[in-house]
Short mmCIF file of C-alpha atoms and ligand atoms in Angstrom, two decimals:
data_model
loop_
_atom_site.label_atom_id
_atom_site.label_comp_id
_atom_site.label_asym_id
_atom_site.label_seq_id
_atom_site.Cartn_x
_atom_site.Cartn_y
_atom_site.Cartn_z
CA UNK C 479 50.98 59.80 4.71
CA UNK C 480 53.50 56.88 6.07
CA UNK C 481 53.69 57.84 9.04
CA UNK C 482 51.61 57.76 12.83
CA UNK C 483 52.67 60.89 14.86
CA UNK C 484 51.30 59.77 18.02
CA UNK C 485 51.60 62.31 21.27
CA UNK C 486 51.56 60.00 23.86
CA UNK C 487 51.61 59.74 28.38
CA UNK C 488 47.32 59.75 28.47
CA UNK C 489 45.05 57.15 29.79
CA UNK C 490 42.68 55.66 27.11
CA UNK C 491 38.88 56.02 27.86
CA UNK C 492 35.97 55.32 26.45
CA UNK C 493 34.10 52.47 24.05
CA UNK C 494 35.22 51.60 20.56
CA UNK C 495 33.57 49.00 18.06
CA UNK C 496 35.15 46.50 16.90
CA UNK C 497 35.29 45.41 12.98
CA UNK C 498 35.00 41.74 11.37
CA UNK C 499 38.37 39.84 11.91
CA UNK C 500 40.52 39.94 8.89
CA UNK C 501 42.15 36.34 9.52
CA UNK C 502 37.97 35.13 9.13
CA UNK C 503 37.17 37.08 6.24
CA UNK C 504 39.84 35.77 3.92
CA UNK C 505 39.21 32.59 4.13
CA UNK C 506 35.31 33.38 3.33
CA UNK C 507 36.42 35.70 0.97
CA UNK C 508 38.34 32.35 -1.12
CA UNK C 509 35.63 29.97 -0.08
CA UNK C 510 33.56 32.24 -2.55
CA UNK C 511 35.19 31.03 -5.42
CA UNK C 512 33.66 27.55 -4.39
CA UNK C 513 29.63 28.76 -4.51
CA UNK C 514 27.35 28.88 -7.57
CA UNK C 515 25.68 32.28 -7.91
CA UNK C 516 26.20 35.55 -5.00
CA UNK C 517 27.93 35.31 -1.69
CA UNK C 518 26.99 38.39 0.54
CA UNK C 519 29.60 39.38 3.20
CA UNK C 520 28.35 41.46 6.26
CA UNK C 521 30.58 43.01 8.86
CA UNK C 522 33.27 42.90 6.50
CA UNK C 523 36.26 44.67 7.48
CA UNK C 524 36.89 47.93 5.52
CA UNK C 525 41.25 47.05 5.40
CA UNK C 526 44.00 46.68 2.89
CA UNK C 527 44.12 43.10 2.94
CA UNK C 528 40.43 42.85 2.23
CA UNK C 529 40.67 45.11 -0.56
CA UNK C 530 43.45 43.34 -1.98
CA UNK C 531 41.67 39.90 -1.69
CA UNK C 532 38.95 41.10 -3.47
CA UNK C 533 41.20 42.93 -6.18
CA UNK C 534 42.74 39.53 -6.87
CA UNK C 535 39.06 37.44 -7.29
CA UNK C 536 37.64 40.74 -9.70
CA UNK C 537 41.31 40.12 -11.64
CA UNK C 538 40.36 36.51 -12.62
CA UNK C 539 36.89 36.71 -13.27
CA UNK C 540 34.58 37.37 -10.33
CA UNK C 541 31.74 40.54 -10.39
CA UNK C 542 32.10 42.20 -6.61
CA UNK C 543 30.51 45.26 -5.42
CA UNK C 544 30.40 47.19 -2.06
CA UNK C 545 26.45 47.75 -0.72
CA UNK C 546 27.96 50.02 2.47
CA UNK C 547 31.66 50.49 3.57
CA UNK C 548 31.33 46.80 5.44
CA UNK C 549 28.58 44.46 3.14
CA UNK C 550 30.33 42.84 0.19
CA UNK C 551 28.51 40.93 -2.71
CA UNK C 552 30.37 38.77 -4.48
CA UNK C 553 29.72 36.20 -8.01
CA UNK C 554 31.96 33.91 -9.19
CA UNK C 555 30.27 32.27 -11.95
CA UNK C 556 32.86 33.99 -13.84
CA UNK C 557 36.05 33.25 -12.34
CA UNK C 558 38.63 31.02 -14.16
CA UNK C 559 42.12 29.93 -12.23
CA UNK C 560 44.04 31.24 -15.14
CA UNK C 561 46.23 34.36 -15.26
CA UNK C 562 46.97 34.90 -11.31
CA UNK C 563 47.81 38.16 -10.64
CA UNK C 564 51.21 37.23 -9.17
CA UNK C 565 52.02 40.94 -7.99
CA UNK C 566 48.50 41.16 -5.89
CA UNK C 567 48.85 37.70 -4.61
CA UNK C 568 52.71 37.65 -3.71
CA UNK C 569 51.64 40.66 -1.37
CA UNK C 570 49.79 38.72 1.48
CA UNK C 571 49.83 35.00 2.45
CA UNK C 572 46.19 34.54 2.09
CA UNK C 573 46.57 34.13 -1.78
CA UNK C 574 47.47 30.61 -0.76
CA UNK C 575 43.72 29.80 0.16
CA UNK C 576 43.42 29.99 -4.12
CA UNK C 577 45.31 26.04 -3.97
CA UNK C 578 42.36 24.80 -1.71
CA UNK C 579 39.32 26.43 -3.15
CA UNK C 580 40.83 26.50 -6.97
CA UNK C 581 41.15 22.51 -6.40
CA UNK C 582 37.69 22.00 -4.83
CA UNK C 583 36.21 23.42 -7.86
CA UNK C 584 38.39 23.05 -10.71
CA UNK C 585 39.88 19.87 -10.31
CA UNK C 586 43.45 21.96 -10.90
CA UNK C 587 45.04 24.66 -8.73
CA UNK C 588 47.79 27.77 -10.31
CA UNK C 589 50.90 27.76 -8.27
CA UNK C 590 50.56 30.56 -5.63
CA UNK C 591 52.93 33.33 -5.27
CA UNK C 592 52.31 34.46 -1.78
CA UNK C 593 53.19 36.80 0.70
CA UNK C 594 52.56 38.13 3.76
CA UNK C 595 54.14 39.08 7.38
CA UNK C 596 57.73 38.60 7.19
CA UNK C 597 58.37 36.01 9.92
CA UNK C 598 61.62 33.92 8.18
CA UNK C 599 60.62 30.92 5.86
CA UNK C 600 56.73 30.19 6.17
CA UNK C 601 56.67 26.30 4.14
CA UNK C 602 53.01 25.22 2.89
CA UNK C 603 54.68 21.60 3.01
CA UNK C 604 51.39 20.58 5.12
CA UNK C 605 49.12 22.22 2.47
CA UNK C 606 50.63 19.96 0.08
CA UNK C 607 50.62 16.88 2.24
CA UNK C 608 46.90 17.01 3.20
CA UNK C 609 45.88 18.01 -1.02
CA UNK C 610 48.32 14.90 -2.10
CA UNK C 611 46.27 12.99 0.43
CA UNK C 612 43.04 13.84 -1.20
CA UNK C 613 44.44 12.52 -4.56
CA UNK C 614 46.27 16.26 -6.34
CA UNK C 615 49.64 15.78 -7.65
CA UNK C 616 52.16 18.62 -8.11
CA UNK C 617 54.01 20.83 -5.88
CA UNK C 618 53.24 24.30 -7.50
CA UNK C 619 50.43 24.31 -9.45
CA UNK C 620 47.72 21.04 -8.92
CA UNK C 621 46.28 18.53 -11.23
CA UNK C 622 43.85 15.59 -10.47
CA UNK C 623 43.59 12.72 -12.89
CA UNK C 624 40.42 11.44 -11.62
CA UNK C 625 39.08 14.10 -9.12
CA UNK C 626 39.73 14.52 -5.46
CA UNK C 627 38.71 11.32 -3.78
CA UNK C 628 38.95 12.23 0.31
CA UNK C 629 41.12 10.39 2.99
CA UNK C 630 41.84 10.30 6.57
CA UNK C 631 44.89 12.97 7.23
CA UNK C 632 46.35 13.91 10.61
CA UNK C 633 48.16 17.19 10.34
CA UNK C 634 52.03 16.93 11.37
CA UNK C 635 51.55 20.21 13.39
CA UNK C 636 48.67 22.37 14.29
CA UNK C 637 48.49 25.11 11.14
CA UNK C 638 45.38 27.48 10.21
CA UNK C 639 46.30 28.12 6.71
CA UNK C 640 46.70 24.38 6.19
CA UNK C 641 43.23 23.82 7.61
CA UNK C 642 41.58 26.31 5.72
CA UNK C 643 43.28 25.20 2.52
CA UNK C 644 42.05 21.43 3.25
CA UNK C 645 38.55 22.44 4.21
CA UNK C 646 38.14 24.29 1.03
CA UNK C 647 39.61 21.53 -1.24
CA UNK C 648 37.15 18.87 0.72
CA UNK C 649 34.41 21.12 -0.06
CA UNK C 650 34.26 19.98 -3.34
CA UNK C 651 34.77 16.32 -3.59
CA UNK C 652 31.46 14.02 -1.90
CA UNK C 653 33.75 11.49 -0.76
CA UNK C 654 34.58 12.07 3.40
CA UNK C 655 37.61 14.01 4.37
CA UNK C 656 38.38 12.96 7.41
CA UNK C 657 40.96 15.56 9.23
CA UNK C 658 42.91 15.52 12.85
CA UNK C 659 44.92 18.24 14.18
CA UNK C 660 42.70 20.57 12.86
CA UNK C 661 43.40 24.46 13.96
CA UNK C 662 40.03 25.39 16.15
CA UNK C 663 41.05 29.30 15.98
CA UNK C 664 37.51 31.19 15.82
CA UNK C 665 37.76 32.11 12.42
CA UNK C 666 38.61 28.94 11.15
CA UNK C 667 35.11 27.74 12.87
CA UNK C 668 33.63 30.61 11.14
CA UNK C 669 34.79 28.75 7.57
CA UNK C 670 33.15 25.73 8.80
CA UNK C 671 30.24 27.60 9.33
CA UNK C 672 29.98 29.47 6.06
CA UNK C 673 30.96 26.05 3.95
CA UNK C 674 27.96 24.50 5.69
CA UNK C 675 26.13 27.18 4.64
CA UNK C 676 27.17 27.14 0.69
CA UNK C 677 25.69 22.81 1.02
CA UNK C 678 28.96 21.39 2.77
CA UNK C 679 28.51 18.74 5.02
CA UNK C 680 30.73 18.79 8.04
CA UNK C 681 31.12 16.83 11.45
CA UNK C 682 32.95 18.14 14.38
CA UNK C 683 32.79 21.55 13.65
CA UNK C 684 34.45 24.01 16.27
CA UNK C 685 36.93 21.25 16.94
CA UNK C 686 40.18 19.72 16.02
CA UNK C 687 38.75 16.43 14.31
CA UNK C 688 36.80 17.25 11.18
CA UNK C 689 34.76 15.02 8.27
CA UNK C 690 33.84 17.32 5.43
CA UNK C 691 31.49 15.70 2.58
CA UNK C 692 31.38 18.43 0.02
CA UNK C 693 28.56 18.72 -2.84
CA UNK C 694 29.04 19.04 -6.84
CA UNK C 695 26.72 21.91 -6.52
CA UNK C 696 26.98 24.76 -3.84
CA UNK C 697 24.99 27.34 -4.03
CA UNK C 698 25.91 31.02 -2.92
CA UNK C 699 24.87 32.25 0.71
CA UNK C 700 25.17 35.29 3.16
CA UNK C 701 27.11 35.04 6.22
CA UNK C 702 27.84 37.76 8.92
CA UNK C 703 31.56 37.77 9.53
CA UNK C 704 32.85 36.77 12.93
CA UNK C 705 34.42 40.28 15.33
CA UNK C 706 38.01 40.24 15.37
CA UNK C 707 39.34 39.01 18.42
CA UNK C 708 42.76 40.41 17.44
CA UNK C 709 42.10 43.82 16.85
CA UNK C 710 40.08 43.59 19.92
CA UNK C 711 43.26 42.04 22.19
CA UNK C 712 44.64 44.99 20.54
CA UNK C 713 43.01 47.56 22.00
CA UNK C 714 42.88 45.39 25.61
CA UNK C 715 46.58 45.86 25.61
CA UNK C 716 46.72 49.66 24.39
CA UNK C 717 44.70 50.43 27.65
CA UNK C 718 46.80 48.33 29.91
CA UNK C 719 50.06 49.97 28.52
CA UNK C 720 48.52 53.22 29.16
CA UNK C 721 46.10 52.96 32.07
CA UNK C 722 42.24 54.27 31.63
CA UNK C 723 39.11 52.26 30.99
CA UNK C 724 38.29 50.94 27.94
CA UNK C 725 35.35 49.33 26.23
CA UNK C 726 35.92 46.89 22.85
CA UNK C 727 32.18 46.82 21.61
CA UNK C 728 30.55 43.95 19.23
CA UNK C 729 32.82 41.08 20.14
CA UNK C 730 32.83 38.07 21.40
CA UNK C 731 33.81 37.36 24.68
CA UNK C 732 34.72 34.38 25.13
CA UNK C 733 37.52 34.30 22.29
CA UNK C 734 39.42 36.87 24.07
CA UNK C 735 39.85 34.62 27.40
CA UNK C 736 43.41 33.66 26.76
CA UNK C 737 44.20 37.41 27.10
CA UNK C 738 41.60 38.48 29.95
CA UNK C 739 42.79 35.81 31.89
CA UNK C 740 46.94 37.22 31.53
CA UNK C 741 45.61 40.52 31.35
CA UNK C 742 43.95 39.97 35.05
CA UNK C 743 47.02 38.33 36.60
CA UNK C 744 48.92 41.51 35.37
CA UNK C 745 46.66 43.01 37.77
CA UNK C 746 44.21 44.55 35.08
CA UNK C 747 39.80 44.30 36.17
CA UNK C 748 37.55 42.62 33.35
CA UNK C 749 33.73 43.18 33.11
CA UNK C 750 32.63 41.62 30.19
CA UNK C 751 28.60 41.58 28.95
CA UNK C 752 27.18 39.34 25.96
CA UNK C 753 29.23 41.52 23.42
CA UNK C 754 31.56 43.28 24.97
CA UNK C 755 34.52 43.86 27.70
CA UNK C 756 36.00 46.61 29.69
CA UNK C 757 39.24 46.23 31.26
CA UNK C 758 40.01 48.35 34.04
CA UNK C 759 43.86 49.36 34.35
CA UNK C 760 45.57 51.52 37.06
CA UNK C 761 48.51 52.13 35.35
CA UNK C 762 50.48 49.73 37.59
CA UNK C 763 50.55 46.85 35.33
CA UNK C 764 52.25 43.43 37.04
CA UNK C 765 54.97 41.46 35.27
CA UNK C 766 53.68 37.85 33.70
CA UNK C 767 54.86 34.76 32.16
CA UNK C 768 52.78 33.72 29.04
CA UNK C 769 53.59 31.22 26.00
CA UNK C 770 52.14 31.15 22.53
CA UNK C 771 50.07 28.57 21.13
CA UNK C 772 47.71 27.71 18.75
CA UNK C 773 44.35 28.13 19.71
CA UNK C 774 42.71 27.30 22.52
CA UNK C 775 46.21 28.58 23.60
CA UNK C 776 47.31 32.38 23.90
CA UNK C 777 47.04 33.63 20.11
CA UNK C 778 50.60 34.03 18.64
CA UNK C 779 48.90 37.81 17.18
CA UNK C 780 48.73 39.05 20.71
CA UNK C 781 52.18 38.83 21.68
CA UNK C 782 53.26 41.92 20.11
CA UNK C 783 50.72 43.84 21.43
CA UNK C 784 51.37 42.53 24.95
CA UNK C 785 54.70 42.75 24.91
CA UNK C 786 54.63 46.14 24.21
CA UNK C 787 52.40 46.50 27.32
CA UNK C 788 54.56 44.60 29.60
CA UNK C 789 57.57 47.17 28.90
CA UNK C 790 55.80 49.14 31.53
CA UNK C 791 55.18 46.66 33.91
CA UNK C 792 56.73 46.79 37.01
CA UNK C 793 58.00 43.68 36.99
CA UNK C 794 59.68 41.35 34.51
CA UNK C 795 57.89 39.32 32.08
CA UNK C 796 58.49 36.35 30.31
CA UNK C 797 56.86 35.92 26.57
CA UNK C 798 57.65 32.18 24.81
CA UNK C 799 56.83 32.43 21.25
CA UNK C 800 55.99 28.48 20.48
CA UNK C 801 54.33 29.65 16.98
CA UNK C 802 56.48 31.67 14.75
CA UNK C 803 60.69 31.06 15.09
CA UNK C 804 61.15 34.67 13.36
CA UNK C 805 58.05 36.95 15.39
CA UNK C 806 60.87 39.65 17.34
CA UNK C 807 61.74 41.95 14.74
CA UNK C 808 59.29 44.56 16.33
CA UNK C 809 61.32 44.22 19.79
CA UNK C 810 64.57 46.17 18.01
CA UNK C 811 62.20 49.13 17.47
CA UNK C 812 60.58 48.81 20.50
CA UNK C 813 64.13 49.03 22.24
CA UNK C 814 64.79 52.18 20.30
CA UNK C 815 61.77 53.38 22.81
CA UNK C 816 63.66 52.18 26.00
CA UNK C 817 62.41 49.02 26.40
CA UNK C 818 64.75 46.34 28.24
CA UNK C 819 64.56 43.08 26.65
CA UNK C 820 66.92 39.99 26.42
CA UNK C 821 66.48 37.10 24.59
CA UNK C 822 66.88 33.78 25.04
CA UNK C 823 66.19 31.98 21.69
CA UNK C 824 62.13 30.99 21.74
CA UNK C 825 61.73 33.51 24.78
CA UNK C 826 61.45 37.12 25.60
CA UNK C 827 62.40 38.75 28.56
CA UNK C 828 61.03 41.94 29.37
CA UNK C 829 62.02 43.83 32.25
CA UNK C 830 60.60 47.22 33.79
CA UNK C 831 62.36 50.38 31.69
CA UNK C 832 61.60 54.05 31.45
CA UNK C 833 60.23 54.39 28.24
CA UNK C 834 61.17 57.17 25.92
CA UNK C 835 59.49 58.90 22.83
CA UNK C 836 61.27 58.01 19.59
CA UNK C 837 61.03 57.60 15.44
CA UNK C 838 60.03 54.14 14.96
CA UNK C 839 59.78 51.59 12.09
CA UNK C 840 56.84 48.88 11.95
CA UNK C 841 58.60 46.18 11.15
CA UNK C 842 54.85 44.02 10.26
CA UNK C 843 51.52 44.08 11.42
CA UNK C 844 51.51 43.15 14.83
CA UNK C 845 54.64 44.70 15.61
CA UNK C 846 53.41 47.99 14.27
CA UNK C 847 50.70 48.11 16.41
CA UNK C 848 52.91 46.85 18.95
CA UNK C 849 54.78 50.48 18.72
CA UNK C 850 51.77 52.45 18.39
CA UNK C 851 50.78 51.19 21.94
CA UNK C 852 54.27 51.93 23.48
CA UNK C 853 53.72 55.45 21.71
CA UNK C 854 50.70 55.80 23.39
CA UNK C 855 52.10 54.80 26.72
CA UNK C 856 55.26 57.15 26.45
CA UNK C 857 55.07 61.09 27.30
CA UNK C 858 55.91 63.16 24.09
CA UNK C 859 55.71 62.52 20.32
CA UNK C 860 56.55 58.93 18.72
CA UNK C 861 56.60 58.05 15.08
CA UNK C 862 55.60 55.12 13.65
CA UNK C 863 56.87 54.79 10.67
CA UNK C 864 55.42 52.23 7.73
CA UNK C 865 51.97 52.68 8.79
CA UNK C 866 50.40 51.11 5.46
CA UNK C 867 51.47 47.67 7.54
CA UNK C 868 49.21 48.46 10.01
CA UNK C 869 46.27 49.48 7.13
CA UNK C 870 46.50 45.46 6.49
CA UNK C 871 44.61 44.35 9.42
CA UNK C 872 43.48 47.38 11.57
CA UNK C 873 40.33 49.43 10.07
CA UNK C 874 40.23 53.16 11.11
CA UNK C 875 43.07 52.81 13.45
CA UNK C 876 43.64 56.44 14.47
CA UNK C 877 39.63 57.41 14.39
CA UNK C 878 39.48 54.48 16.80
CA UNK C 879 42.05 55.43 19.01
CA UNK C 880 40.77 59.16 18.59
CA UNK C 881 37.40 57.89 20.24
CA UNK C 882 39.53 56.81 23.46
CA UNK C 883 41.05 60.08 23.44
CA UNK C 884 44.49 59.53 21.87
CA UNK C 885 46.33 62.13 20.13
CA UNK C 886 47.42 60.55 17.02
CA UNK C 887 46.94 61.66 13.06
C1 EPZ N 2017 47.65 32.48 10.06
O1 EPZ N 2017 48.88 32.36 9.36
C2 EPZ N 2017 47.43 33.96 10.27
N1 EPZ N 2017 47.34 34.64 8.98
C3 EPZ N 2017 48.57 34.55 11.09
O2 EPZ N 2017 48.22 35.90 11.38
C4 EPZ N 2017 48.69 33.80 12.42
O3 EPZ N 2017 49.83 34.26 13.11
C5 EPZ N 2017 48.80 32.29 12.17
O4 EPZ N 2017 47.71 31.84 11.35
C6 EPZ N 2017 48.77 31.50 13.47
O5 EPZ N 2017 47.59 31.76 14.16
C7 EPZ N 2017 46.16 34.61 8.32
O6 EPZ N 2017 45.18 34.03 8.78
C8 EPZ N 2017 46.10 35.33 7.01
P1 EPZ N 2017 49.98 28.65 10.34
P2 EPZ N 2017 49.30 30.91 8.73
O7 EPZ N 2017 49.86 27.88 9.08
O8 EPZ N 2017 48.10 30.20 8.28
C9 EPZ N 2017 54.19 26.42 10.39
C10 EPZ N 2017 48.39 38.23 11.39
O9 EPZ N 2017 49.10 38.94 12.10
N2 EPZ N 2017 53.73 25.79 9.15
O10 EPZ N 2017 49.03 28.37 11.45
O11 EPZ N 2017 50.40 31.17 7.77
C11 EPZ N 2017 54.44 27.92 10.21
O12 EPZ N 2017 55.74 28.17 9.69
C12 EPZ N 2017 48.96 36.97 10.77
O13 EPZ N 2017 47.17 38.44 11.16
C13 EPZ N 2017 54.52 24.81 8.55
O14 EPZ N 2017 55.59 24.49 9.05
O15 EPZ N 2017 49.90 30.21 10.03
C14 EPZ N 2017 54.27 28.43 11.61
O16 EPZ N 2017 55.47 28.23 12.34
C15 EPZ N 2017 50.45 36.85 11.00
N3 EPZ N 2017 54.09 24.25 7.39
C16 EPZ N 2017 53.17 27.53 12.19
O17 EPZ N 2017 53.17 26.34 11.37
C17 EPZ N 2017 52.89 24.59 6.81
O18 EPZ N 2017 52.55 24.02 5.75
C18 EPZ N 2017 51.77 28.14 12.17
O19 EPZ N 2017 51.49 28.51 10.85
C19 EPZ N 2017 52.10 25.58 7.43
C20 EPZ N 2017 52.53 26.15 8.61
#
């Protein structure tokens, strides 16, 4: 199937858990290839990308096997950087976290042939800055004459990947890598973590200046992966679109402030307990004005799903996307639906429409389940086409939505 037939127009209710986040497990997932002997994932998420990842790793050499749906156990004693499979890896953008952890462990690095969510021209120009500061040469594929040998870098611009790519080539030179502008996003503290785990020393973890002295040897570890405050947000904003009470289960609250605290001046109610939240919605949602930002800012992932809420706000909202130039491609669809929109370069204007059933095209993740949630919000069947986009990052989407009592196969 390629589709989502969604009948929408009912209030969600009810609880739904809430699976490892997909933007932490791929960097773990890479970090592997840095560890002597078995890794074992819990809480993995069960999704395309995942799958893929770990498709690419068993292609050049690793041993990986599944002990339930979500616990992964993974060697890479036998993994060599040779012979990339360039038509996995040119299918999501986390193939680039093979520079970083190929180069912490190798020495050398194969060019990456990456892919991912379609936002216009995504550079790794600051990958290769901060790995030409730690003594690599190239600008494809990476060589070191002598071995990493640290330095003090301050990123140009606030970029996950770019952390994550620097962490994992620090990992595996002793000398001090001393970083600045560091992304803080949960899952990138959740690397931190798991390096620490695998022998890595590192100061300042959980915040924006970091000094990582790796280790010649690193031995394998377990590590639980971190909820997914995306998918989470996801659902957050389903139930305001549609009204109802809903329940995200095994999370972690305080990641999903940024979009609790819009989500409450849009006139939503928040009770939260030590791993979960329930947001309240009448139906009647309030128009807000929000920005993107890296994190602790409001998470550039959550302004698809918003937006898609705000289209039945009463009022107008105002969305500035200060992340991603290219992120609107899912608001053409979402007009197809009846939205009204305008906008006005970096910024979206949303203002109240009467939303409409309609055949729809995800455009990317985000912005897929952007649609699904005006489906759900909108009497009378939708269709969301491309829905192997949303399969990326979104485990058991319609069984999940199912348990809140949406029709949707
Ligand atoms: C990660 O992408 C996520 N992907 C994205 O989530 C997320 O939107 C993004 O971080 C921001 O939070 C994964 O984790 C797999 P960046 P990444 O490097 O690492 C510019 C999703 O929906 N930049 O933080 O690629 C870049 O163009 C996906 O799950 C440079 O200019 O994002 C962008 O404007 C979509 N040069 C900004 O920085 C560089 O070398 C942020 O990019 C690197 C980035």
């Amino acid at each position: 199937m390629t589709e989502y037939k969604i009948y929408g127009g009912t209030p969600l209710v009810g609880s739904v858990p809430i699976s490892g986040a997909k933007n932490g497990a791929l960097p773990l997932l890479f970090a592997s290839i840095l560890a002597e002997g078995d890794c074992v994932f819990y809480n993995m998420p069960d999704i395309g990308d995942i799958r893929l990842g770990v498709e690419i790793l068993t292609r050049m050499g690793a041993c990986a096997d599944w002990r339930d749906a979500h616990t992964l156990r993974i060697n890479t004693d036998g993994f060599t950087p040779d012979a990339v499979p360039v038509a996995l890896t040119g299918q999501m953008r986390a193939s680039s976290y093979l520079l970083g952890a190929c180069l912490g462990r190798f020495g050398t690095a194969p060019a990456p042939c990456t892919g991912g969510c379609d936002f216009g021209n995504r550079p790794l120009d600051c990958h290769y800055e901060v790995f030409h500061a730690m003594g690599a040469e190239g600008d494809g594929s990476l060589y070191t004459r002598q071995g990493l040998h640290g330095c003090r870098y301050v990123f140009p611009r606030v970029s996950v990947g770019a952390t994550v790519n620097a962490l994992l080539a620090a990992a595996g030179t002793e000398a001090a890598t001393d970083l600045a502008g560091c992304a803080t996003e949960p899952h990138v503290v959740d690397l931190e973590r798991f390096l620490c785990c695998i022998g890595v020393e590192i100061e300042g973890i959980g915040t924006s200046h970091l000094t990582v002295r790796g280790k010649k040897k690193r031995k394998g570890a377990s590590y639980v992966v971190a909820p997914d405050d995306i998918e989470a947000g996801t659902y957050l904003c389903a139930v305001a679109a549609t009204g109802g009470r809903v329940r995200v289960c095994d999370v972690t609250p305080g990641a999903l402030s940024p979009l609790l605290a819009v989500l409450r001046r849009a006139g939503c109610e928040v009770e939260q307990s030590i791993d979960s939240v329930t947001l309240l919605c009448d139906g009647k949602l309030r128009g807000v004005e929000i920005e993107t930002a890296p994190a602790p800012g409001f998470p550039t992932d959550l302004h698809p799903p918003l937006a898609a809420a705000l289209c039945f706000a009463g009022g107008v909202s105002i969305l500035r996307e200060r992340v991603w130039q290219q992120r609107f491609r899912y608001v053409g669809e979402l007009s197809k639906m009846g939205a009204c929109t305008q906008m006005r370069g970096d910024t979206l204007v949303i203002s109240p429409a009467q939303m409409h059933a309609a055949e729809v095209t995800a455009t990317d993740l985000r912005g897929g389940a952007a649609l699904v949630i005006a489906a759900l919000a909108t009497e009378g069947r939708s269709v969301v086409g491309q829905r192997k986009l949303l399969e990326r990052g979104y485990e058991n989407l319609p069984h999940k939505l199912r348990l809140l009592g949406a029709n949707i196969v």
